[in-house]
Tab-separated table of C-alpha atoms and ligand atoms in Angstrom:
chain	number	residue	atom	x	y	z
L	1	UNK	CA	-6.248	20.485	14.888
L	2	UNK	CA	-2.700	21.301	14.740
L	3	UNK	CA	-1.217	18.859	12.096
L	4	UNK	CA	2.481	17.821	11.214
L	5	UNK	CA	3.302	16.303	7.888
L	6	UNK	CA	5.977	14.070	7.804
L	7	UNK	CA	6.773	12.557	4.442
L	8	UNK	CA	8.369	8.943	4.131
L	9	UNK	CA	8.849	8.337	0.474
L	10	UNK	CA	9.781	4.656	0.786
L	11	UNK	CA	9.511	2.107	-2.636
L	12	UNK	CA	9.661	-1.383	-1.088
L	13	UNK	CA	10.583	-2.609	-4.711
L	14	UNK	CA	13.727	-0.961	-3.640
L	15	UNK	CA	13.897	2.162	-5.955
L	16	UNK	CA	14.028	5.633	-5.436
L	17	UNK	CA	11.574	6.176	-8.252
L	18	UNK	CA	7.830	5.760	-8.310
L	19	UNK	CA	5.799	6.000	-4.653
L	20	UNK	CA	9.059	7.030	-3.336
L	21	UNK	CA	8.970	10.508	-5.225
L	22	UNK	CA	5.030	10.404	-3.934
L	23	UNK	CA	5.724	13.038	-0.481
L	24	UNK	CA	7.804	15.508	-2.963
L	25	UNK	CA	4.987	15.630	-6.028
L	26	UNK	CA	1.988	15.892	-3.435
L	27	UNK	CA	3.757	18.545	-1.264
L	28	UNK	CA	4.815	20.486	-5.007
L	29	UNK	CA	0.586	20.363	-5.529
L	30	UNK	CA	0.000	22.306	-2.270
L	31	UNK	CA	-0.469	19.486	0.338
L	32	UNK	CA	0.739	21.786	3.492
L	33	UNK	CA	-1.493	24.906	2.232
L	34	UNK	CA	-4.420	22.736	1.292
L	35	UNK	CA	-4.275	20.994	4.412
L	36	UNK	CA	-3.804	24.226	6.307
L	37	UNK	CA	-7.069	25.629	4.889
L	38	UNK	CA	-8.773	24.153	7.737
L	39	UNK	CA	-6.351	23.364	10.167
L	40	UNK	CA	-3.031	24.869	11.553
L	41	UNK	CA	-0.516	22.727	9.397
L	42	UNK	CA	3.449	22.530	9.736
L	43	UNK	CA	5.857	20.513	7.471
L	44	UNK	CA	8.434	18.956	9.396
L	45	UNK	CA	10.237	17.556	6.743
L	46	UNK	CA	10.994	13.532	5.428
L	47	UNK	CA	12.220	10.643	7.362
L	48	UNK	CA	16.035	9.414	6.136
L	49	UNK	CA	16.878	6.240	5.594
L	50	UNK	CA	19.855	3.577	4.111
L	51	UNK	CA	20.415	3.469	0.584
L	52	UNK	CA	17.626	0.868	-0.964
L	53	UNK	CA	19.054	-2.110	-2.677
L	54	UNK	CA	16.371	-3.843	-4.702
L	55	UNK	CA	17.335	-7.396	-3.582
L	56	UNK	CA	15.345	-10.243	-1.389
L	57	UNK	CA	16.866	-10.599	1.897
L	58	UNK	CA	18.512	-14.565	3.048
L	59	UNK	CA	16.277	-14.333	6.207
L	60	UNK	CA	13.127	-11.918	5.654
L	61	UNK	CA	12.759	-13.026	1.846
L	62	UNK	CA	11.971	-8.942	1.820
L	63	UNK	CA	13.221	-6.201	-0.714
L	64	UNK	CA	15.649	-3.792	0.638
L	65	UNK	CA	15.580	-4.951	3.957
L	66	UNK	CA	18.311	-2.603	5.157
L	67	UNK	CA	16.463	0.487	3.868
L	68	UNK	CA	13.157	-0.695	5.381
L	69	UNK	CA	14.327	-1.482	8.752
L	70	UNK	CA	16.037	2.051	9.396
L	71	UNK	CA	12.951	3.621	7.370
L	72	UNK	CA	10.570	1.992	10.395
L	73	UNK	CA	12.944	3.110	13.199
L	74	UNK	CA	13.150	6.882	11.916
L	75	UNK	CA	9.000	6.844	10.901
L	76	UNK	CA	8.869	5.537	14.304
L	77	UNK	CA	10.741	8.325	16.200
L	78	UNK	CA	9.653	10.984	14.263
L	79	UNK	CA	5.600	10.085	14.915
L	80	UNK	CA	6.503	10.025	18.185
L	81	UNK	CA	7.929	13.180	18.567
L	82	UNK	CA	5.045	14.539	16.889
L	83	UNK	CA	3.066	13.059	18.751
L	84	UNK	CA	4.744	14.137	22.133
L	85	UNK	CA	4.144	18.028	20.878
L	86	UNK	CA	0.653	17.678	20.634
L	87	UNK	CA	0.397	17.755	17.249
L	88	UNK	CA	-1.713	15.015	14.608
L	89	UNK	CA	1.006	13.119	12.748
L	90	UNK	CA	-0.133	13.488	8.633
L	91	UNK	CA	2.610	10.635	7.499
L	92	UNK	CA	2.201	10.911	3.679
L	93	UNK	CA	4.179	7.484	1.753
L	94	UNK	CA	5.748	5.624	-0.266
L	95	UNK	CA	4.102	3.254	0.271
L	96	UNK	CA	2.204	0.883	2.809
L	97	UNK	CA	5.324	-0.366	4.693
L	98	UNK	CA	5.177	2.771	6.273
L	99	UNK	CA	2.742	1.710	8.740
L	100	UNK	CA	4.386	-0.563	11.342
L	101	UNK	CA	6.392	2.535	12.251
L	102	UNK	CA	3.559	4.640	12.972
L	103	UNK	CA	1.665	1.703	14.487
L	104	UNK	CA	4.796	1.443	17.040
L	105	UNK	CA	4.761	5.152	17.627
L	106	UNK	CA	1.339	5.154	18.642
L	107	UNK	CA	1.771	2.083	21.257
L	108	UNK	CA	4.964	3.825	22.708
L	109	UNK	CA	3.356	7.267	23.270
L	110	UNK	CA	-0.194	6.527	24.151
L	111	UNK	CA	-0.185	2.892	25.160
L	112	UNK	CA	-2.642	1.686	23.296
L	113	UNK	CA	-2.802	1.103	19.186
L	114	UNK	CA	-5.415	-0.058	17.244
L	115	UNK	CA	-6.065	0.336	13.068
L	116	UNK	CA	-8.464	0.867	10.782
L	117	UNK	CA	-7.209	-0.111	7.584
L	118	UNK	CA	-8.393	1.413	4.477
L	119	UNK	CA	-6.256	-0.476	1.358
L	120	UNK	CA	-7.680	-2.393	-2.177
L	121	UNK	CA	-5.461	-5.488	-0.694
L	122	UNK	CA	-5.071	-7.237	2.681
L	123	UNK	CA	-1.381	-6.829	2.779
L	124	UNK	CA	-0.727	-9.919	4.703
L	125	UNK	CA	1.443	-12.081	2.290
L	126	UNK	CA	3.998	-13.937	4.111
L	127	UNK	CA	6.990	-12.437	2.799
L	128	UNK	CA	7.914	-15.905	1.392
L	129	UNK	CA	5.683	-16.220	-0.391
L	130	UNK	CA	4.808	-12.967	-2.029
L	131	UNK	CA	5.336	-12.605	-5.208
L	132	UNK	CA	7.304	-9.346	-5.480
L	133	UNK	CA	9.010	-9.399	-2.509
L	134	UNK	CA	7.429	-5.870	-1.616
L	135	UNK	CA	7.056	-5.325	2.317
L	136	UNK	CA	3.970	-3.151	0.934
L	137	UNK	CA	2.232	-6.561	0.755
L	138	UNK	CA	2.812	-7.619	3.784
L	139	UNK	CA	2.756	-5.378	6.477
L	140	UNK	CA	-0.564	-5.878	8.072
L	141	UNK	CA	0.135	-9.285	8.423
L	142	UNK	CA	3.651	-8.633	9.965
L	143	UNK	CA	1.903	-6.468	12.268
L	144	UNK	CA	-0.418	-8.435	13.267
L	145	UNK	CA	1.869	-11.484	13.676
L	146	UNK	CA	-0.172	-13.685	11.635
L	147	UNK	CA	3.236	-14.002	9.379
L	148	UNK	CA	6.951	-12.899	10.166
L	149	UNK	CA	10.020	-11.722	8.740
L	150	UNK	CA	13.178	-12.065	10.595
L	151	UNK	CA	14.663	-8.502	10.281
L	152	UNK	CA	14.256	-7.022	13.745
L	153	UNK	CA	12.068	-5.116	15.724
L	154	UNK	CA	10.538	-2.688	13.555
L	155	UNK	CA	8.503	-5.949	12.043
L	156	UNK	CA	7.815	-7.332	15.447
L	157	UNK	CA	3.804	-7.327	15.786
L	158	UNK	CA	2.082	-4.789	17.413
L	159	UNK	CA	-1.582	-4.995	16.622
L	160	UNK	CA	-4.365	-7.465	18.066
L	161	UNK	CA	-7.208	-8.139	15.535
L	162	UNK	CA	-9.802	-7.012	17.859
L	163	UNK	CA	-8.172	-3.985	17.896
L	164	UNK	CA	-7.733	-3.888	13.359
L	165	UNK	CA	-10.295	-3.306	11.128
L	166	UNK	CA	-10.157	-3.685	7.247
L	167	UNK	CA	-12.291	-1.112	4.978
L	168	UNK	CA	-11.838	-1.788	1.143
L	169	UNK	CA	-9.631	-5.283	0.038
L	170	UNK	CA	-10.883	-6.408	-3.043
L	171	UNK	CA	-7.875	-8.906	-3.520
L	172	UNK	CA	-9.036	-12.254	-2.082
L	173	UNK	CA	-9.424	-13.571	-5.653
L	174	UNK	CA	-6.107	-13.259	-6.383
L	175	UNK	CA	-5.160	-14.426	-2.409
L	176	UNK	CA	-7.013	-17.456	-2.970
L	177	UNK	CA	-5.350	-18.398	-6.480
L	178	UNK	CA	-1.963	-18.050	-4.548
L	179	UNK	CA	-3.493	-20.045	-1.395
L	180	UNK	CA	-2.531	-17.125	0.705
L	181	UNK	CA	-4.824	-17.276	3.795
L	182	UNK	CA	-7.367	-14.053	3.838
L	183	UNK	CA	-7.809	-12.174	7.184
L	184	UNK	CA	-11.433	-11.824	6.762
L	185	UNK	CA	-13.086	-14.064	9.860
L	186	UNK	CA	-10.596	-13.114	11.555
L	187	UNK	CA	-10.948	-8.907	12.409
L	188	UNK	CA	-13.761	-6.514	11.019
L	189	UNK	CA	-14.070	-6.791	7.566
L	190	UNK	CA	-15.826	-5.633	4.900
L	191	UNK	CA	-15.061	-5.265	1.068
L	192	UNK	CA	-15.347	-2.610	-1.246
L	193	UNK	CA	-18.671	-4.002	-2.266
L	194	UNK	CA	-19.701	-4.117	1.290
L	195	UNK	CA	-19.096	-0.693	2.113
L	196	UNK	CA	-21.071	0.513	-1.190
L	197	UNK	CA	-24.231	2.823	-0.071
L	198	UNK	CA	-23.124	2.454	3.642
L	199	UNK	CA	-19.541	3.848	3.736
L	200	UNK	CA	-20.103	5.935	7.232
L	201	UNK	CA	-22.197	3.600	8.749
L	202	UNK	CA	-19.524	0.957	8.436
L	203	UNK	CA	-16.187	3.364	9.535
L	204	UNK	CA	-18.579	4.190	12.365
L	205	UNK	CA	-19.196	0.619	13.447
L	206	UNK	CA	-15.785	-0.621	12.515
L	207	UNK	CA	-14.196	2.435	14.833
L	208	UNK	CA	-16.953	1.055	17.488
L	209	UNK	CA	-15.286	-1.914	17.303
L	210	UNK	CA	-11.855	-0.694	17.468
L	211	UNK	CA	-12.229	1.516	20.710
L	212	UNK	CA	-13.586	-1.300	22.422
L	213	UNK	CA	-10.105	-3.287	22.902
L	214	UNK	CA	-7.910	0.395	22.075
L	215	UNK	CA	-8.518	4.071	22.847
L	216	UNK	CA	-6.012	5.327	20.030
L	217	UNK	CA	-6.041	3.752	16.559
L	218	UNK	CA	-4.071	4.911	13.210
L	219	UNK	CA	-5.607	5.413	10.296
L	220	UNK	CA	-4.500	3.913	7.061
L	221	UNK	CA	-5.334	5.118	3.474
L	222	UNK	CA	-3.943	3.205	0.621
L	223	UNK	CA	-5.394	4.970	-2.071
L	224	UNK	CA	-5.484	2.108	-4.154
L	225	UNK	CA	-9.010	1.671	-2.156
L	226	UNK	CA	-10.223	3.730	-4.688
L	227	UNK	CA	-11.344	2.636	-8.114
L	228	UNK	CA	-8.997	3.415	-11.185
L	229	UNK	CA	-11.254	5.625	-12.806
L	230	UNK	CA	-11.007	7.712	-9.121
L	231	UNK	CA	-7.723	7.406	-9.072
L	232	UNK	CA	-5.088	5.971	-11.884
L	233	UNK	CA	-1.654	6.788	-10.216
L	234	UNK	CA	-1.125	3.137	-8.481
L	235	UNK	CA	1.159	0.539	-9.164
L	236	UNK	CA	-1.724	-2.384	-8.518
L	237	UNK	CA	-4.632	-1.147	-9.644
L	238	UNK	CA	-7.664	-4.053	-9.550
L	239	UNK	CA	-11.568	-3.884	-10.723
L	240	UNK	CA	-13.867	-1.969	-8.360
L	241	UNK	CA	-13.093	0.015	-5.401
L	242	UNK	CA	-14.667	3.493	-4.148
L	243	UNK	CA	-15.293	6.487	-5.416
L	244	UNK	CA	-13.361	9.989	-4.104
L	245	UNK	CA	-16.958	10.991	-1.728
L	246	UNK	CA	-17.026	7.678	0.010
L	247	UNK	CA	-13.103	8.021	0.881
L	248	UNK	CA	-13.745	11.547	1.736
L	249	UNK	CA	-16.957	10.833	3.932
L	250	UNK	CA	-15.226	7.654	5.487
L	251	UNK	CA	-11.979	9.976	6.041
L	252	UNK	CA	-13.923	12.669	8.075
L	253	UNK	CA	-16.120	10.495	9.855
L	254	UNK	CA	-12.427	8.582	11.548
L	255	UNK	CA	-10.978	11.680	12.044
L	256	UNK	CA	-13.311	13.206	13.884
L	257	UNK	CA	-12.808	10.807	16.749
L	258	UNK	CA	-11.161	12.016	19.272
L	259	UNK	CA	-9.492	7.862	19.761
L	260	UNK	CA	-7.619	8.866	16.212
L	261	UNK	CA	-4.295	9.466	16.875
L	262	UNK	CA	-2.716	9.870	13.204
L	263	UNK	CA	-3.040	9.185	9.259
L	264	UNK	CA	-0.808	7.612	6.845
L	265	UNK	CA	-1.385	8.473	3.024
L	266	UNK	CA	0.356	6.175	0.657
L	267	UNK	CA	0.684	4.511	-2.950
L	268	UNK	CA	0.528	7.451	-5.302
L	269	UNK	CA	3.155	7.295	-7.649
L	270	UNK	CA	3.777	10.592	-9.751
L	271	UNK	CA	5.505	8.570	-12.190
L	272	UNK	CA	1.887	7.731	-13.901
L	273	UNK	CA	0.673	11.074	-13.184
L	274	UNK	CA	2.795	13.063	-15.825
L	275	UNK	CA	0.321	16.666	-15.994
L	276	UNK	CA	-0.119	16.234	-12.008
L	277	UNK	CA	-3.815	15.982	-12.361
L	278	UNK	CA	-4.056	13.046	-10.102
L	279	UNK	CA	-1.896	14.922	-7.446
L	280	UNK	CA	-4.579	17.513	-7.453
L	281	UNK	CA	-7.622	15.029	-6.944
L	282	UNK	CA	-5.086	13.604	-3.962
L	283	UNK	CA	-4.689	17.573	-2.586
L	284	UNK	CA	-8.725	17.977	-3.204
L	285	UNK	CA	-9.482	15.328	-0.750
L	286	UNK	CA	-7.132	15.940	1.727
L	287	UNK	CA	-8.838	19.714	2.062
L	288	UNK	CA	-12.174	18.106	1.729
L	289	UNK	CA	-12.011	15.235	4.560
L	290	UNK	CA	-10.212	18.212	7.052
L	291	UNK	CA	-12.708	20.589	6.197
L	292	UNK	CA	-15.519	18.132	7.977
L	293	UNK	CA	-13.658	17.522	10.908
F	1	MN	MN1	-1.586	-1.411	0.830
């Protein structure tokens, strides 16, 4: 494959500091020569965007809502100028507000988009009600148009549940305290628990699923899918999740497809990773899942 990584180190708290410094720290660990062990890997640099202000918005009850809308619109062009070259967008976060750009991208260049969504949560708080105001917990929702924020088109929906598939939440304890509605019932589903001892065979039916209402699909890794003893470098870490060889296995087995048309990395925050060892787990299992493919 010939891959381009594009960094987007967006906070949706608002902040320059945390996930935001993510793309730097994981490129400073050898991302782009890891990567390009296996494949033919460029850098093509990070997305701009406004200056963050770490304040709700009147209308879209959002953080930073400025910052995040012109984040979106450059995530969006620059995926699809990747994407236009041939290459395989690598879009490495910040975090999970990332996504409705690529998700965009994808529709605009190959007509089609459909997800499968790797994450520990759902991500589909309305922005209302979420309790930190982070668009990171609610852009599947957004995208989907099961909520809404009024803030443009960037958060306009773009994905059809047939078409989404969700590998990983472990939140709806914490959705149903809040009485925040859970998508599960409502797309493929399947918790972390779920997926234990039968990781491949579920990416491989939930991509089966996918490709029947969309011939392209993004993948999504929030690498707070993984358990904290995987992986402590996340800002919301929760009991359970999966170990580094399931998210490596489930990793190669989407990207093999042909129908996968990019990957978004997000949620590591070098801030909590002060020797870098976490960075080099992150690095390890980039190399590892592009070696299979
Ligand atoms: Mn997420």
């Amino acid at each position: 494959m010939r891959i381009d990584v594009l960094g987007a180190g967006f906070n949706s708290a608002g902040v320059r500091t945390g996930v935001a410094r993510g793309p730097h720290a994981l490129r400073r660990a050898g991302l782009v020569a890891r990567a390009g062990l296996s494949h033919e890997v460029r850098d093509v640099g990070d997305v701009a965007f406004s200056e963050p202000v770490p304040r709700r918005g009147e209308a879209s009850r959002l953080l930073a809502e400025q910052a995040l809308t012109s984040m979106l619109a450059e995530v969006r062009r620059k995926v699809e100028a990747i994407m236009a070259g041939g290459a395989f967008p690598l879009l490495v976060g910040g975090d999970c507000a990332v996504l409705p750009g690529a998700l965009a991208a994808c529709r605009s260049v190959h007509g089609s988009v459909g997800l499968l969504f790797v994450d520990g949560h759902e991500d589909a708080w309305p922005p209302a009600d979420s309790t930190t105001g982070e668009a990171a917990d609610c852009e599947l929702g957004l995208a989907l148009g099961v909520t809404s924020a009024d803030v443009g088109p960037e958060l306009a929906p773009v994905l059809r549940p047939e078409a989404t598939a969700l590998l990983g939440p472990r939140d709806g304890e914490e959705l149903r305290e809040h009485g925040v509605g859970s998508l599960r019932g409502s797309l493929w589903f399947a918790t972390d628990r779920e997926l234990s001892g039968r990781v491949a065979a579920s990416a491989e039916d939930a991509i089966a699923t996918i490709e029947r209402s969309a011939s392209r699909w993004w993948l999504h890794v929030d690498l707070d899918v993984l358990a904290t003893d995987q992986l402590a470098a996340v800002d919301y870490p929760q009991p359970g999740g999966l170990r580094w060889e399931e998210l490596t296995e489930l990793t190669a087995v989407a990207l093999r497809r042909p129908g996968c048309a990019g990957w978004s990395l997000t949620i590591y925050n070098p801030d909590l990773d002060e020797d870098g060892h976490e960075a080099e787990r992150i690095v390890g299992y980039v190399e590892q899942a592009l070696a299979l493919v």
